[in-house]
mmCIF file of C-alpha atoms in Angstrom:
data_model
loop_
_atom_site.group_PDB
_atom_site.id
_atom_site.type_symbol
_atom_site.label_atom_id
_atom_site.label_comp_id
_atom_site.label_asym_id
_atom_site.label_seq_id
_atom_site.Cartn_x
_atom_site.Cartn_y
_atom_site.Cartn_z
ATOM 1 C CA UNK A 1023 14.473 -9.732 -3.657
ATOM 2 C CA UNK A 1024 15.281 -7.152 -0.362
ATOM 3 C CA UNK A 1025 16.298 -3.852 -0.871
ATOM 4 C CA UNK A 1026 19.845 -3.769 -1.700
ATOM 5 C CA UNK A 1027 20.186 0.140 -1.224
ATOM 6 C CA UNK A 1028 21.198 1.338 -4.707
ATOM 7 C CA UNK A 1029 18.560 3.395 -6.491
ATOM 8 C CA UNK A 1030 16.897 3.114 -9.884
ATOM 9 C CA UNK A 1031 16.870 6.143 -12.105
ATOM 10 C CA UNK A 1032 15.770 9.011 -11.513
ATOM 11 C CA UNK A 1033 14.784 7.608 -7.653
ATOM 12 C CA UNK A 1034 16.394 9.588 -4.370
ATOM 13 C CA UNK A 1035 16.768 8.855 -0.977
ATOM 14 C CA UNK A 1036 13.198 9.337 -0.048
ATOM 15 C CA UNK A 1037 11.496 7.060 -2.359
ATOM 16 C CA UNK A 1038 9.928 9.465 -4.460
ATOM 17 C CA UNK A 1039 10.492 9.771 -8.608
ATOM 18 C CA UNK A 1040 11.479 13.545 -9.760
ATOM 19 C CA UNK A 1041 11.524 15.030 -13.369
ATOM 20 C CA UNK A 1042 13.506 17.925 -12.540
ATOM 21 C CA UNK A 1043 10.277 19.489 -11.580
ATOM 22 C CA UNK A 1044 10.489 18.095 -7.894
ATOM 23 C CA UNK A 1045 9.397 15.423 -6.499
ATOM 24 C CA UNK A 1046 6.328 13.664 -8.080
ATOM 25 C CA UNK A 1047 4.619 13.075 -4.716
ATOM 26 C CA UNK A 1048 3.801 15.392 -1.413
ATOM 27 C CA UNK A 1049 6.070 13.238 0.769
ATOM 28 C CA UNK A 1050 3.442 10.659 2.046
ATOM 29 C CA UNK A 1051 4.709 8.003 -0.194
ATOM 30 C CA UNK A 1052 4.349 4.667 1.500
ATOM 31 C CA UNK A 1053 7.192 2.501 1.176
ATOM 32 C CA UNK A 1054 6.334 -1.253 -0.353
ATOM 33 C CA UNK A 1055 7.294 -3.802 1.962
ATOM 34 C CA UNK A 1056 10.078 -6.458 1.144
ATOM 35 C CA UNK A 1057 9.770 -9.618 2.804
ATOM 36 C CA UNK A 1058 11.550 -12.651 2.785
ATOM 37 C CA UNK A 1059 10.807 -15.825 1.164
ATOM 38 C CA UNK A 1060 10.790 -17.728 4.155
ATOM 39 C CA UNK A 1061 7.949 -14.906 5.486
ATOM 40 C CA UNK A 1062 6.069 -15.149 2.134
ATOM 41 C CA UNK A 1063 6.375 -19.208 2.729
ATOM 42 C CA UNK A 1064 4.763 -18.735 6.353
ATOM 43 C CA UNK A 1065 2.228 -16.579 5.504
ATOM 44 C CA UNK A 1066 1.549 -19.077 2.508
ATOM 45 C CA UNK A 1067 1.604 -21.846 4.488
ATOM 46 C CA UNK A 1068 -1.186 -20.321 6.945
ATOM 47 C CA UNK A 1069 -3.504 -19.071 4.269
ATOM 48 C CA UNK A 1070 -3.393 -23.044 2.720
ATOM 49 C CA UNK A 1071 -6.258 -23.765 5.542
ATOM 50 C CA UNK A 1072 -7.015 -20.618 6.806
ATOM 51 C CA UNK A 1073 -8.033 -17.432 4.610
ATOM 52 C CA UNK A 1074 -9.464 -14.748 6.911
ATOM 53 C CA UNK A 1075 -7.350 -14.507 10.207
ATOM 54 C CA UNK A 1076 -8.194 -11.592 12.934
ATOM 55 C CA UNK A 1077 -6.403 -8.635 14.056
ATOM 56 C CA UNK A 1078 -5.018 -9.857 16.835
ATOM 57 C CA UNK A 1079 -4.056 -13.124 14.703
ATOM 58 C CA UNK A 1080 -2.458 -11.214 12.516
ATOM 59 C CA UNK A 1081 -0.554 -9.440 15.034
ATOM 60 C CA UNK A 1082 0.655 -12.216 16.588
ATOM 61 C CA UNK A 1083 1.518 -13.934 13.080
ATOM 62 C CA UNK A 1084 3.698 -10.556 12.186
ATOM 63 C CA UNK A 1085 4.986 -10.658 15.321
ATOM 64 C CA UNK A 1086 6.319 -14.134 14.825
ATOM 65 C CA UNK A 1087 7.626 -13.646 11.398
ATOM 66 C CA UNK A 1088 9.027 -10.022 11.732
ATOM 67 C CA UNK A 1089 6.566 -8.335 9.970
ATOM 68 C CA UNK A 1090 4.002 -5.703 10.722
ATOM 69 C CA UNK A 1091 0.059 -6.102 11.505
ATOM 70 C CA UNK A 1092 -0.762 -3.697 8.565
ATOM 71 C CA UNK A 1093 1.834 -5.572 5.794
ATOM 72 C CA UNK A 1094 -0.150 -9.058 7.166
ATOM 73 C CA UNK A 1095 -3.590 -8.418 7.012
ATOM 74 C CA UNK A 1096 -2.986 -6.685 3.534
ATOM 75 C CA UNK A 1097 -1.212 -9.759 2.346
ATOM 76 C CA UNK A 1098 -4.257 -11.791 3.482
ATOM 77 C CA UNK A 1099 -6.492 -9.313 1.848
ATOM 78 C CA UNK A 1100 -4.166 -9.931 -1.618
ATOM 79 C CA UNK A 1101 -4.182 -13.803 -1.387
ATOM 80 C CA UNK A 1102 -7.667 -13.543 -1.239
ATOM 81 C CA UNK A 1103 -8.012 -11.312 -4.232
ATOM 82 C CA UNK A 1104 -6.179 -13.451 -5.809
ATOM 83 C CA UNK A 1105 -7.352 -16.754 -5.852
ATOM 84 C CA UNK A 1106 -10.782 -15.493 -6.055
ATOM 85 C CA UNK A 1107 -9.850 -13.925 -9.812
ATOM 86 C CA UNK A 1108 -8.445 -17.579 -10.249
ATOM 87 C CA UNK A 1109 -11.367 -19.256 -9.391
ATOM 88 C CA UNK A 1110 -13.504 -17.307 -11.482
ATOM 89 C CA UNK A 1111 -10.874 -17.518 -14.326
ATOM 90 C CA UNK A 1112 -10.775 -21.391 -14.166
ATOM 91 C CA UNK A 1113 -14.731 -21.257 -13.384
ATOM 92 C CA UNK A 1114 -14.838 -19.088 -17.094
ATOM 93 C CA UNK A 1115 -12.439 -21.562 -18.847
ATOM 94 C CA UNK A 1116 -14.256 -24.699 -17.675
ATOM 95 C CA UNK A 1117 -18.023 -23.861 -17.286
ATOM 96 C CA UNK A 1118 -17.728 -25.669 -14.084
ATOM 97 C CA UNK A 1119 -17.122 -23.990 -10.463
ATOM 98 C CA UNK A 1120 -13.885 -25.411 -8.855
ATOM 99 C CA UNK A 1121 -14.574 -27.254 -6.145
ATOM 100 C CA UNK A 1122 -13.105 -25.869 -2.599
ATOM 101 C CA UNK A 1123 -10.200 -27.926 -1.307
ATOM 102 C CA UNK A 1124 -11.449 -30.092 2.005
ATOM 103 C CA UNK A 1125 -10.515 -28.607 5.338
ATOM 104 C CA UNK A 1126 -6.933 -30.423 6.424
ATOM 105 C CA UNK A 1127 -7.405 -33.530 9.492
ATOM 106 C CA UNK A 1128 -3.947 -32.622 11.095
ATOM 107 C CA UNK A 1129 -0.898 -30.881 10.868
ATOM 108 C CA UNK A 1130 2.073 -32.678 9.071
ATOM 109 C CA UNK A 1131 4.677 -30.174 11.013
ATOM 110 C CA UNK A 1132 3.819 -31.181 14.174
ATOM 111 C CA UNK A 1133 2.997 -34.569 14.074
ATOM 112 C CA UNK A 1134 -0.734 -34.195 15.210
ATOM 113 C CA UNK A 1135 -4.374 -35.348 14.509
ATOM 114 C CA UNK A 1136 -6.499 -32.299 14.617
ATOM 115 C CA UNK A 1137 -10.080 -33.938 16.585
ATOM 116 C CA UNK A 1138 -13.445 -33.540 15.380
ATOM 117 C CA UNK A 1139 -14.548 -29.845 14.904
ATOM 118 C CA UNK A 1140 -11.678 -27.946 15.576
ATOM 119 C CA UNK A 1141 -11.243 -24.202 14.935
ATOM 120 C CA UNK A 1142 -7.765 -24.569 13.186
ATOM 121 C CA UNK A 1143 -6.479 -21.562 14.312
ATOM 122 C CA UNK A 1144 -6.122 -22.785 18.015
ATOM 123 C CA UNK A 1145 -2.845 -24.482 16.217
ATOM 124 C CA UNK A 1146 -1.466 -22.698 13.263
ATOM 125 C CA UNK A 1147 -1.495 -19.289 15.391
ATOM 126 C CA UNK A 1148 1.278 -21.319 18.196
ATOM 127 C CA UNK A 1149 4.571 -20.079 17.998
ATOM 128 C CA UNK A 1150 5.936 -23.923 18.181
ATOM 129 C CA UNK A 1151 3.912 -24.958 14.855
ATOM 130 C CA UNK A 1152 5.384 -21.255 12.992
ATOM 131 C CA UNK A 1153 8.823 -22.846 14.303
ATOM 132 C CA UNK A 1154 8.120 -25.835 12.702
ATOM 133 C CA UNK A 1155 6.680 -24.788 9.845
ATOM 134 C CA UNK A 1156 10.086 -21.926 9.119
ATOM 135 C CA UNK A 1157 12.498 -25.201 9.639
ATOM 136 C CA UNK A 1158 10.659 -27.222 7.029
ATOM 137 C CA UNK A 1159 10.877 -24.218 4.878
ATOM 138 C CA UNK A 1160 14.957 -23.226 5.190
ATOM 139 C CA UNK A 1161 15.397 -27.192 5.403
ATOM 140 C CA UNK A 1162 13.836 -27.388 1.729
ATOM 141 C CA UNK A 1163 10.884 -29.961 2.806
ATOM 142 C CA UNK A 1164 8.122 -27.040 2.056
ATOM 143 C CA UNK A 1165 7.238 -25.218 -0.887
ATOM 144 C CA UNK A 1166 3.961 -24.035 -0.526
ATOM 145 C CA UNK A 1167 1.322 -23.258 -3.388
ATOM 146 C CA UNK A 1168 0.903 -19.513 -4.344
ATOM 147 C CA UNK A 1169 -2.444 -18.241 -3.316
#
């Protein structure tokens, strides 16, 4: 949920905990990021068929969904993590390595056949497909997976 402004116990306006001692940190406390659903959902929805995007990919991606180049790489770097402690969970519980989904032929958003070896990101990077993708998400029509 985002920030609502009211403050947990013991919290004050910076961010920081005290005890009555002070402040628990020096005052270089980063500040955890809240982001939407909808930005979760489109950084989701990227990382379904592509897990590693560049700076300047993740710039533009931030840029298009309001968040920072920092907060999206890290998220990447997360999702990753994450379904790599999965896989090796499931490949613990099974005996058997998971098998790696196969790379998506087109894009259901925009109506479009992707052709024979193409770099994925030439599309899911356009501002008109991240349009697409955020009105199938407030419209209800996408719930994507959790990474």
């Amino acid at each position: 949920s985002d920030f609502d402004g009211e403050l947990g116990e013991g919290q004050n306006l910076s961010g920081s905990f005290h005890d009555g001692n002070g402040p628990k940190d020096s005052g270089n406390k980063r500040f955890r990021t809240h982001m939407s659903n909808v930005q979760v959902k489109m950084m989701k929805s990227i990382f379904e068929s592509y897990k590693t995007p560049t700076m300047p990919e993740c710039l533009g991606l931030g840029n298009g969904i309001g968040l920072q180049k920092r907060v999206v790489q890290v998220w990447f770097q997360n999702a990753r993590a994450k379904e790599k402690k999965a896989r090796l969970y499931l490949q613990q519980v099974t005996g058997v390595e998971p098998d790696m989904p196969p790379a998506p032929h087109g894009c259901r958003w925009c109506n479009m056949q992707y052709p024979e070896n193409f770099a994925i990101q030439e599309h899911i990077f356009q501002a008109s497909h991240l349009e697409n993708v955020k009105t199938a998400i407030e419209q209800g029509l996408y719930d994507p997976e959790s990474p």
